[in-house]
Short mmCIF file of N, CA and C in Angstrom, two decimals:
data_model
loop_
_atom_site.label_atom_id
_atom_site.label_comp_id
_atom_site.label_asym_id
_atom_site.label_seq_id
_atom_site.Cartn_x
_atom_site.Cartn_y
_atom_site.Cartn_z
N MET A 35 -14.88 -40.22 -73.58
CA MET A 35 -15.53 -39.12 -72.91
C MET A 35 -16.31 -38.35 -73.96
N ALA A 36 -17.56 -38.09 -73.67
CA ALA A 36 -18.41 -37.37 -74.60
C ALA A 36 -19.01 -36.15 -73.91
N ILE A 37 -19.16 -35.07 -74.66
CA ILE A 37 -19.76 -33.86 -74.11
C ILE A 37 -21.24 -33.86 -74.47
N HIS A 38 -22.08 -33.68 -73.47
CA HIS A 38 -23.52 -33.69 -73.66
C HIS A 38 -24.14 -32.41 -73.14
N ASN A 39 -25.34 -32.12 -73.64
CA ASN A 39 -26.16 -31.04 -73.10
C ASN A 39 -25.42 -29.71 -73.00
N VAL A 40 -24.88 -29.24 -74.09
CA VAL A 40 -24.25 -27.93 -74.08
C VAL A 40 -25.36 -26.90 -74.01
N ARG A 41 -25.28 -26.03 -73.02
CA ARG A 41 -26.32 -25.01 -72.91
C ARG A 41 -25.66 -23.71 -72.49
N HIS A 42 -26.31 -22.64 -72.78
CA HIS A 42 -25.78 -21.32 -72.46
C HIS A 42 -26.59 -20.73 -71.31
N THR A 43 -25.90 -20.32 -70.26
CA THR A 43 -26.54 -19.73 -69.10
C THR A 43 -25.82 -18.44 -68.77
N CYS A 44 -26.55 -17.35 -68.75
CA CYS A 44 -25.96 -16.04 -68.44
C CYS A 44 -24.73 -15.78 -69.29
N ASN A 45 -24.84 -16.03 -70.56
CA ASN A 45 -23.77 -15.84 -71.53
C ASN A 45 -22.54 -16.72 -71.27
N LYS A 46 -22.70 -17.77 -70.50
CA LYS A 46 -21.61 -18.71 -70.26
C LYS A 46 -21.99 -20.06 -70.83
N ARG A 47 -21.04 -20.67 -71.48
CA ARG A 47 -21.28 -21.99 -72.05
C ARG A 47 -21.01 -23.04 -70.96
N VAL A 48 -21.97 -23.89 -70.72
CA VAL A 48 -21.84 -24.93 -69.70
C VAL A 48 -21.86 -26.28 -70.41
N GLU A 49 -20.86 -27.11 -70.14
CA GLU A 49 -20.79 -28.43 -70.74
C GLU A 49 -20.93 -29.48 -69.65
N TYR A 50 -21.74 -30.47 -69.92
CA TYR A 50 -21.86 -31.60 -69.01
C TYR A 50 -21.09 -32.75 -69.64
N VAL A 51 -20.12 -33.25 -68.92
CA VAL A 51 -19.25 -34.28 -69.47
C VAL A 51 -19.65 -35.63 -68.89
N GLU A 52 -19.80 -36.61 -69.77
CA GLU A 52 -20.14 -37.96 -69.34
C GLU A 52 -18.87 -38.79 -69.29
N PHE A 53 -18.58 -39.38 -68.13
CA PHE A 53 -17.44 -40.26 -68.00
C PHE A 53 -17.95 -41.69 -68.00
N THR A 54 -17.24 -42.55 -68.69
CA THR A 54 -17.67 -43.93 -68.76
C THR A 54 -17.48 -44.61 -67.40
N SER A 55 -18.40 -45.44 -67.05
CA SER A 55 -18.32 -46.11 -65.76
C SER A 55 -17.56 -47.43 -65.92
N PRO A 56 -17.06 -47.95 -64.81
CA PRO A 56 -16.36 -49.22 -64.90
C PRO A 56 -17.31 -50.35 -65.28
N ILE A 57 -16.78 -51.43 -65.82
CA ILE A 57 -17.58 -52.58 -66.18
C ILE A 57 -18.01 -53.32 -64.91
N HIS A 58 -17.10 -53.41 -63.95
CA HIS A 58 -17.37 -54.13 -62.71
C HIS A 58 -16.70 -53.38 -61.56
N PHE A 59 -17.32 -53.47 -60.39
CA PHE A 59 -16.82 -52.74 -59.23
C PHE A 59 -16.87 -53.66 -58.03
N SER A 60 -15.81 -53.67 -57.20
CA SER A 60 -15.85 -54.50 -56.00
C SER A 60 -15.32 -53.73 -54.80
N VAL A 61 -15.74 -54.16 -53.62
CA VAL A 61 -15.35 -53.53 -52.35
C VAL A 61 -14.78 -54.62 -51.45
N SER A 62 -13.72 -54.29 -50.70
CA SER A 62 -13.10 -55.27 -49.85
C SER A 62 -12.51 -54.62 -48.60
N THR A 63 -12.29 -55.41 -47.58
CA THR A 63 -11.59 -54.93 -46.39
C THR A 63 -10.12 -55.32 -46.45
N GLU A 64 -9.73 -56.14 -47.42
CA GLU A 64 -8.35 -56.57 -47.57
C GLU A 64 -7.58 -55.62 -48.50
N LYS A 65 -6.32 -55.40 -48.16
CA LYS A 65 -5.49 -54.52 -48.98
C LYS A 65 -5.25 -55.15 -50.35
N PRO A 66 -5.29 -54.33 -51.40
CA PRO A 66 -4.98 -54.84 -52.73
C PRO A 66 -3.47 -55.06 -52.89
N PRO A 67 -3.05 -55.79 -53.91
CA PRO A 67 -1.61 -56.01 -54.13
C PRO A 67 -0.85 -54.68 -54.24
N PHE A 68 0.30 -54.62 -53.62
CA PHE A 68 1.23 -53.50 -53.69
C PHE A 68 0.70 -52.22 -53.04
N PHE A 69 -0.35 -52.31 -52.24
CA PHE A 69 -0.86 -51.12 -51.57
C PHE A 69 0.17 -50.60 -50.57
N ASP A 70 0.77 -51.50 -49.80
CA ASP A 70 1.78 -51.08 -48.82
C ASP A 70 2.98 -50.43 -49.51
N LEU A 71 3.39 -50.99 -50.66
CA LEU A 71 4.50 -50.41 -51.41
C LEU A 71 4.15 -49.00 -51.87
N ALA A 72 2.93 -48.81 -52.37
CA ALA A 72 2.51 -47.47 -52.81
C ALA A 72 2.55 -46.49 -51.64
N CYS A 73 2.09 -46.91 -50.47
CA CYS A 73 2.12 -46.03 -49.29
C CYS A 73 3.55 -45.72 -48.88
N GLU A 74 4.44 -46.72 -48.93
CA GLU A 74 5.85 -46.49 -48.59
C GLU A 74 6.50 -45.50 -49.55
N ILE A 75 6.21 -45.63 -50.84
CA ILE A 75 6.77 -44.69 -51.82
C ILE A 75 6.26 -43.29 -51.55
N GLY A 76 4.96 -43.16 -51.27
CA GLY A 76 4.38 -41.85 -50.95
C GLY A 76 5.03 -41.22 -49.74
N LEU A 77 5.30 -42.01 -48.70
CA LEU A 77 5.95 -41.48 -47.50
C LEU A 77 7.40 -41.11 -47.78
N GLU A 78 8.08 -41.96 -48.55
CA GLU A 78 9.50 -41.75 -48.86
C GLU A 78 9.72 -40.46 -49.64
N LYS A 79 8.83 -40.15 -50.57
CA LYS A 79 9.00 -38.96 -51.40
C LYS A 79 8.71 -37.69 -50.62
N ASN A 80 8.05 -37.83 -49.47
CA ASN A 80 7.90 -36.75 -48.51
C ASN A 80 7.33 -35.46 -49.09
N ASN A 81 6.43 -35.59 -50.05
CA ASN A 81 5.73 -34.38 -50.46
C ASN A 81 4.45 -34.28 -49.64
N ARG A 82 3.76 -33.21 -49.72
CA ARG A 82 2.63 -33.01 -48.82
C ARG A 82 1.45 -33.94 -49.10
N TYR A 83 1.39 -34.53 -50.29
CA TYR A 83 0.26 -35.38 -50.65
C TYR A 83 0.47 -36.83 -50.26
N ARG A 84 1.70 -37.33 -50.30
CA ARG A 84 2.05 -38.71 -49.94
C ARG A 84 1.21 -39.73 -50.70
N ILE A 85 0.96 -39.45 -51.97
CA ILE A 85 0.21 -40.38 -52.82
C ILE A 85 1.17 -40.98 -53.83
N ALA A 86 1.06 -42.29 -54.01
CA ALA A 86 1.88 -42.98 -55.01
C ALA A 86 1.03 -44.03 -55.71
N ALA A 87 1.46 -44.42 -56.90
CA ALA A 87 0.75 -45.43 -57.68
C ALA A 87 1.76 -46.48 -58.14
N VAL A 88 1.33 -47.74 -58.13
CA VAL A 88 2.16 -48.85 -58.58
C VAL A 88 1.41 -49.60 -59.67
N ILE A 89 2.03 -49.74 -60.83
CA ILE A 89 1.47 -50.52 -61.93
C ILE A 89 2.13 -51.88 -61.89
N TYR A 90 1.33 -52.93 -61.98
CA TYR A 90 1.87 -54.28 -61.90
C TYR A 90 1.10 -55.24 -62.81
N GLN A 91 1.73 -56.36 -63.06
CA GLN A 91 1.09 -57.42 -63.85
C GLN A 91 1.68 -58.76 -63.40
N LYS A 92 0.82 -59.70 -63.10
CA LYS A 92 1.22 -61.05 -62.69
C LYS A 92 2.23 -61.01 -61.54
N GLY A 93 1.98 -60.17 -60.54
CA GLY A 93 2.83 -60.11 -59.36
C GLY A 93 4.15 -59.39 -59.54
N ARG A 94 4.37 -58.75 -60.69
CA ARG A 94 5.63 -58.06 -60.97
C ARG A 94 5.35 -56.57 -61.16
N VAL A 95 6.14 -55.74 -60.46
CA VAL A 95 5.98 -54.29 -60.59
C VAL A 95 6.52 -53.84 -61.94
N ILE A 96 5.71 -53.12 -62.68
CA ILE A 96 6.09 -52.58 -63.99
C ILE A 96 6.62 -51.16 -63.85
N SER A 97 5.92 -50.36 -63.02
CA SER A 97 6.28 -48.95 -62.86
C SER A 97 5.67 -48.42 -61.58
N HIS A 98 6.18 -47.30 -61.12
CA HIS A 98 5.56 -46.60 -59.99
C HIS A 98 5.76 -45.09 -60.19
N GLY A 99 4.92 -44.33 -59.55
CA GLY A 99 5.02 -42.88 -59.64
C GLY A 99 4.41 -42.25 -58.40
N TRP A 100 4.65 -40.97 -58.20
CA TRP A 100 4.14 -40.26 -57.04
C TRP A 100 3.75 -38.85 -57.46
N ASN A 101 2.90 -38.21 -56.66
CA ASN A 101 2.49 -36.84 -56.95
C ASN A 101 3.71 -35.94 -56.96
N GLN A 102 3.76 -35.07 -57.97
CA GLN A 102 4.86 -34.13 -58.09
C GLN A 102 4.29 -32.73 -58.29
N PRO A 103 4.08 -32.02 -57.19
CA PRO A 103 3.45 -30.71 -57.28
C PRO A 103 4.24 -29.66 -58.03
N THR A 104 5.53 -29.90 -58.27
CA THR A 104 6.34 -28.90 -58.98
C THR A 104 6.60 -29.29 -60.43
N LYS A 105 6.09 -30.42 -60.88
CA LYS A 105 6.34 -30.86 -62.25
C LYS A 105 5.02 -31.12 -62.96
N THR A 106 5.10 -31.15 -64.29
CA THR A 106 3.93 -31.51 -65.08
C THR A 106 4.42 -32.29 -66.30
N HIS A 107 3.50 -32.69 -67.13
CA HIS A 107 3.81 -33.48 -68.32
C HIS A 107 2.68 -33.26 -69.31
N PRO A 108 2.95 -33.32 -70.62
CA PRO A 108 1.88 -33.12 -71.60
C PRO A 108 0.70 -34.08 -71.41
N MET A 109 0.98 -35.30 -70.94
CA MET A 109 -0.10 -36.25 -70.70
C MET A 109 -1.01 -35.74 -69.59
N GLN A 110 -0.44 -35.16 -68.53
CA GLN A 110 -1.25 -34.63 -67.44
C GLN A 110 -2.10 -33.46 -67.94
N ALA A 111 -1.51 -32.61 -68.76
CA ALA A 111 -2.26 -31.47 -69.30
C ALA A 111 -3.44 -31.94 -70.16
N ARG A 112 -3.25 -33.03 -70.89
CA ARG A 112 -4.30 -33.55 -71.76
C ARG A 112 -5.48 -34.09 -70.94
N TYR A 113 -5.20 -34.69 -69.79
CA TYR A 113 -6.25 -35.32 -69.01
C TYR A 113 -6.72 -34.50 -67.80
N LYS A 114 -6.22 -33.29 -67.65
CA LYS A 114 -6.61 -32.49 -66.48
C LYS A 114 -8.11 -32.23 -66.51
N ASN A 115 -8.71 -32.11 -65.35
CA ASN A 115 -10.13 -31.81 -65.31
C ASN A 115 -10.41 -30.42 -64.72
N ARG A 116 -9.36 -29.78 -64.20
CA ARG A 116 -9.48 -28.40 -63.76
C ARG A 116 -8.14 -27.73 -64.01
N ALA A 117 -8.17 -26.46 -64.28
CA ALA A 117 -6.94 -25.74 -64.63
C ALA A 117 -5.88 -25.81 -63.54
N GLU A 118 -6.29 -25.83 -62.28
CA GLU A 118 -5.29 -25.84 -61.21
C GLU A 118 -4.70 -27.23 -60.97
N ARG A 119 -5.17 -28.22 -61.68
CA ARG A 119 -4.67 -29.59 -61.48
C ARG A 119 -3.68 -29.99 -62.56
N VAL A 120 -2.81 -29.12 -62.96
CA VAL A 120 -1.85 -29.44 -64.01
C VAL A 120 -0.62 -30.13 -63.44
N PHE A 121 -0.41 -30.08 -62.10
CA PHE A 121 0.75 -30.79 -61.55
C PHE A 121 0.59 -32.29 -61.80
N MET A 122 1.70 -32.98 -61.84
CA MET A 122 1.68 -34.39 -62.21
C MET A 122 1.15 -35.27 -61.07
N HIS A 123 0.06 -35.94 -61.36
CA HIS A 123 -0.52 -36.86 -60.40
C HIS A 123 0.27 -38.18 -60.39
N ALA A 124 0.17 -38.91 -59.32
CA ALA A 124 0.90 -40.17 -59.16
C ALA A 124 0.57 -41.16 -60.28
N GLU A 125 -0.70 -41.23 -60.66
CA GLU A 125 -1.12 -42.18 -61.70
C GLU A 125 -0.47 -41.83 -63.03
N ILE A 126 -0.48 -40.56 -63.39
CA ILE A 126 0.12 -40.13 -64.66
C ILE A 126 1.62 -40.36 -64.63
N HIS A 127 2.26 -40.05 -63.50
CA HIS A 127 3.70 -40.25 -63.38
C HIS A 127 4.05 -41.73 -63.59
N ALA A 128 3.27 -42.63 -63.02
CA ALA A 128 3.51 -44.07 -63.20
C ALA A 128 3.30 -44.48 -64.66
N LEU A 129 2.27 -43.94 -65.30
CA LEU A 129 2.01 -44.27 -66.71
C LEU A 129 3.16 -43.80 -67.60
N VAL A 130 3.64 -42.59 -67.36
CA VAL A 130 4.72 -42.02 -68.17
C VAL A 130 6.01 -42.82 -67.98
N ARG A 131 6.28 -43.24 -66.75
CA ARG A 131 7.52 -43.97 -66.46
C ARG A 131 7.50 -45.41 -66.98
N ALA A 132 6.34 -45.95 -67.28
CA ALA A 132 6.23 -47.37 -67.66
C ALA A 132 6.97 -47.68 -68.96
N ARG A 133 6.85 -46.86 -69.95
CA ARG A 133 7.53 -47.02 -71.24
C ARG A 133 7.29 -48.40 -71.88
N GLN A 134 6.09 -48.92 -71.74
CA GLN A 134 5.74 -50.18 -72.39
C GLN A 134 4.23 -50.27 -72.49
N ASP A 135 3.76 -51.26 -73.23
CA ASP A 135 2.33 -51.48 -73.37
C ASP A 135 1.77 -51.94 -72.02
N LEU A 136 0.73 -51.30 -71.55
CA LEU A 136 0.18 -51.60 -70.24
C LEU A 136 -1.14 -52.37 -70.31
N SER A 137 -1.47 -52.87 -71.48
CA SER A 137 -2.72 -53.63 -71.64
C SER A 137 -2.73 -54.81 -70.69
N GLY A 138 -3.80 -54.94 -69.93
CA GLY A 138 -3.94 -56.06 -69.02
C GLY A 138 -3.31 -55.86 -67.66
N CYS A 139 -2.60 -54.77 -67.46
CA CYS A 139 -1.97 -54.49 -66.16
C CYS A 139 -3.01 -53.98 -65.17
N SER A 140 -2.62 -53.86 -63.92
CA SER A 140 -3.44 -53.28 -62.87
C SER A 140 -2.65 -52.16 -62.23
N ILE A 141 -3.35 -51.25 -61.55
CA ILE A 141 -2.70 -50.15 -60.84
C ILE A 141 -3.29 -50.05 -59.44
N THR A 142 -2.42 -49.86 -58.46
CA THR A 142 -2.84 -49.64 -57.08
C THR A 142 -2.37 -48.26 -56.66
N ILE A 143 -3.27 -47.50 -56.05
CA ILE A 143 -2.95 -46.14 -55.62
C ILE A 143 -3.03 -46.11 -54.10
N GLY A 144 -1.97 -45.62 -53.46
CA GLY A 144 -1.93 -45.58 -52.00
C GLY A 144 -1.58 -44.20 -51.48
N ARG A 145 -2.09 -43.91 -50.30
CA ARG A 145 -1.79 -42.64 -49.63
C ARG A 145 -1.69 -42.91 -48.14
N ALA A 146 -0.55 -42.65 -47.58
CA ALA A 146 -0.36 -42.86 -46.14
C ALA A 146 -0.30 -41.52 -45.44
N HIS A 147 -0.89 -41.47 -44.27
CA HIS A 147 -0.76 -40.26 -43.45
C HIS A 147 0.64 -40.22 -42.86
N LYS A 148 1.02 -39.11 -42.30
CA LYS A 148 2.38 -38.93 -41.78
C LYS A 148 2.78 -40.00 -40.77
N ASN A 149 1.82 -40.50 -40.02
CA ASN A 149 2.16 -41.52 -39.03
C ASN A 149 2.43 -42.88 -39.68
N GLY A 150 2.07 -43.03 -40.96
CA GLY A 150 2.32 -44.26 -41.69
C GLY A 150 1.39 -45.40 -41.33
N LEU A 151 0.46 -45.15 -40.41
CA LEU A 151 -0.40 -46.22 -39.94
C LEU A 151 -1.82 -46.15 -40.51
N THR A 152 -2.25 -44.98 -40.90
CA THR A 152 -3.59 -44.83 -41.43
C THR A 152 -3.52 -44.40 -42.89
N PHE A 153 -4.61 -44.63 -43.61
CA PHE A 153 -4.64 -44.36 -45.04
C PHE A 153 -5.58 -43.20 -45.34
N GLY A 154 -5.27 -42.50 -46.42
CA GLY A 154 -6.15 -41.44 -46.90
C GLY A 154 -6.84 -41.88 -48.17
N ASP A 155 -7.92 -41.21 -48.52
CA ASP A 155 -8.66 -41.55 -49.74
C ASP A 155 -7.80 -41.34 -50.97
N THR A 156 -7.86 -42.27 -51.89
CA THR A 156 -7.03 -42.19 -53.10
C THR A 156 -7.82 -42.48 -54.38
N ARG A 157 -9.11 -42.27 -54.37
CA ARG A 157 -9.88 -42.50 -55.60
C ARG A 157 -9.31 -41.57 -56.68
N PRO A 158 -8.98 -42.12 -57.86
CA PRO A 158 -8.40 -41.27 -58.91
C PRO A 158 -9.41 -40.24 -59.42
N CYS A 159 -8.90 -39.07 -59.79
CA CYS A 159 -9.77 -38.06 -60.39
C CYS A 159 -10.24 -38.58 -61.76
N ASN A 160 -11.24 -37.95 -62.32
CA ASN A 160 -11.78 -38.41 -63.61
C ASN A 160 -10.74 -38.36 -64.73
N GLY A 161 -9.87 -37.36 -64.70
CA GLY A 161 -8.82 -37.26 -65.72
C GLY A 161 -7.87 -38.44 -65.64
N CYS A 162 -7.45 -38.80 -64.43
CA CYS A 162 -6.55 -39.95 -64.26
C CYS A 162 -7.26 -41.25 -64.61
N ARG A 163 -8.53 -41.37 -64.26
CA ARG A 163 -9.29 -42.58 -64.63
C ARG A 163 -9.32 -42.73 -66.15
N ASP A 164 -9.54 -41.64 -66.85
CA ASP A 164 -9.57 -41.71 -68.32
C ASP A 164 -8.22 -42.11 -68.87
N ALA A 165 -7.14 -41.54 -68.33
CA ALA A 165 -5.79 -41.89 -68.79
C ALA A 165 -5.49 -43.36 -68.53
N ILE A 166 -5.84 -43.84 -67.35
CA ILE A 166 -5.62 -45.24 -66.99
C ILE A 166 -6.37 -46.15 -67.96
N LYS A 167 -7.61 -45.83 -68.19
CA LYS A 167 -8.43 -46.64 -69.11
C LYS A 167 -7.88 -46.60 -70.52
N ASP A 168 -7.47 -45.42 -70.99
CA ASP A 168 -6.93 -45.27 -72.35
C ASP A 168 -5.64 -46.07 -72.54
N GLU A 169 -4.88 -46.28 -71.47
CA GLU A 169 -3.63 -47.04 -71.56
C GLU A 169 -3.87 -48.54 -71.52
N GLY A 170 -5.12 -48.96 -71.33
CA GLY A 170 -5.45 -50.39 -71.36
C GLY A 170 -5.33 -51.10 -70.03
N ILE A 171 -5.19 -50.35 -68.95
CA ILE A 171 -5.11 -50.97 -67.63
C ILE A 171 -6.50 -51.52 -67.29
N ARG A 172 -6.52 -52.75 -66.78
CA ARG A 172 -7.79 -53.44 -66.58
C ARG A 172 -8.41 -53.24 -65.20
N ALA A 173 -7.58 -52.93 -64.18
CA ALA A 173 -8.12 -52.79 -62.82
C ALA A 173 -7.43 -51.64 -62.09
N VAL A 174 -8.22 -50.89 -61.32
CA VAL A 174 -7.70 -49.79 -60.51
C VAL A 174 -8.09 -50.07 -59.06
N ASN A 175 -7.09 -50.18 -58.19
CA ASN A 175 -7.30 -50.43 -56.76
C ASN A 175 -7.00 -49.15 -55.98
N TYR A 176 -7.86 -48.82 -55.01
CA TYR A 176 -7.64 -47.63 -54.21
C TYR A 176 -8.41 -47.73 -52.90
N TYR A 177 -8.14 -46.82 -51.99
CA TYR A 177 -8.80 -46.75 -50.69
C TYR A 177 -9.73 -45.56 -50.71
N TYR A 178 -10.99 -45.76 -50.31
CA TYR A 178 -11.93 -44.64 -50.31
C TYR A 178 -13.03 -44.91 -49.29
N GLY A 179 -13.28 -43.94 -48.44
CA GLY A 179 -14.37 -44.04 -47.49
C GLY A 179 -14.22 -45.18 -46.49
N GLY A 180 -12.99 -45.49 -46.10
CA GLY A 180 -12.77 -46.52 -45.10
C GLY A 180 -12.75 -47.94 -45.63
N ARG A 181 -12.69 -48.11 -46.94
CA ARG A 181 -12.65 -49.46 -47.52
C ARG A 181 -11.82 -49.46 -48.79
N PHE A 182 -11.40 -50.62 -49.20
CA PHE A 182 -10.64 -50.77 -50.43
C PHE A 182 -11.62 -51.05 -51.57
N GLU A 183 -11.41 -50.36 -52.68
CA GLU A 183 -12.29 -50.53 -53.83
C GLU A 183 -11.47 -50.88 -55.06
N THR A 184 -12.07 -51.63 -55.96
CA THR A 184 -11.46 -51.97 -57.24
C THR A 184 -12.44 -51.74 -58.35
N GLU A 185 -11.99 -51.04 -59.39
CA GLU A 185 -12.81 -50.84 -60.58
C GLU A 185 -12.16 -51.65 -61.70
N TYR A 186 -12.97 -52.41 -62.42
CA TYR A 186 -12.49 -53.21 -63.56
C TYR A 186 -13.02 -52.60 -64.85
N PHE A 187 -12.13 -52.47 -65.83
CA PHE A 187 -12.55 -51.92 -67.13
C PHE A 187 -12.51 -53.00 -68.19
#
């Protein structure tokens, strides 16, 4: 992440932050691996967000995590993109719980509505995307705008 075009406007410093884009991007109508598991975990934890993330490699679950509005972690604070987003996101929780090298792994993020039948948008925030990329995860699967998307790094 690089800071560009620092300028001062009305005595306020404004920074434009450039986030690196994925190397490859794909769209599908088929659910990614472990999407249903992520949705089940989100529903089971019964918090208001119902978002969960599953890290996997070669068909084996490595770690999972869910949004925790009452908890935080130094890793979340490092990657936050707004002051009010210090609560632990599902992606960060899964990364923290992994306790191993995640190079080459993939992550699927799921969000189920209360009825358990429909999905909500789960595109990771820029802070979580940076954390995922920094940990060496190669693919991020999520649901956004009525379709499943995958970003490859």
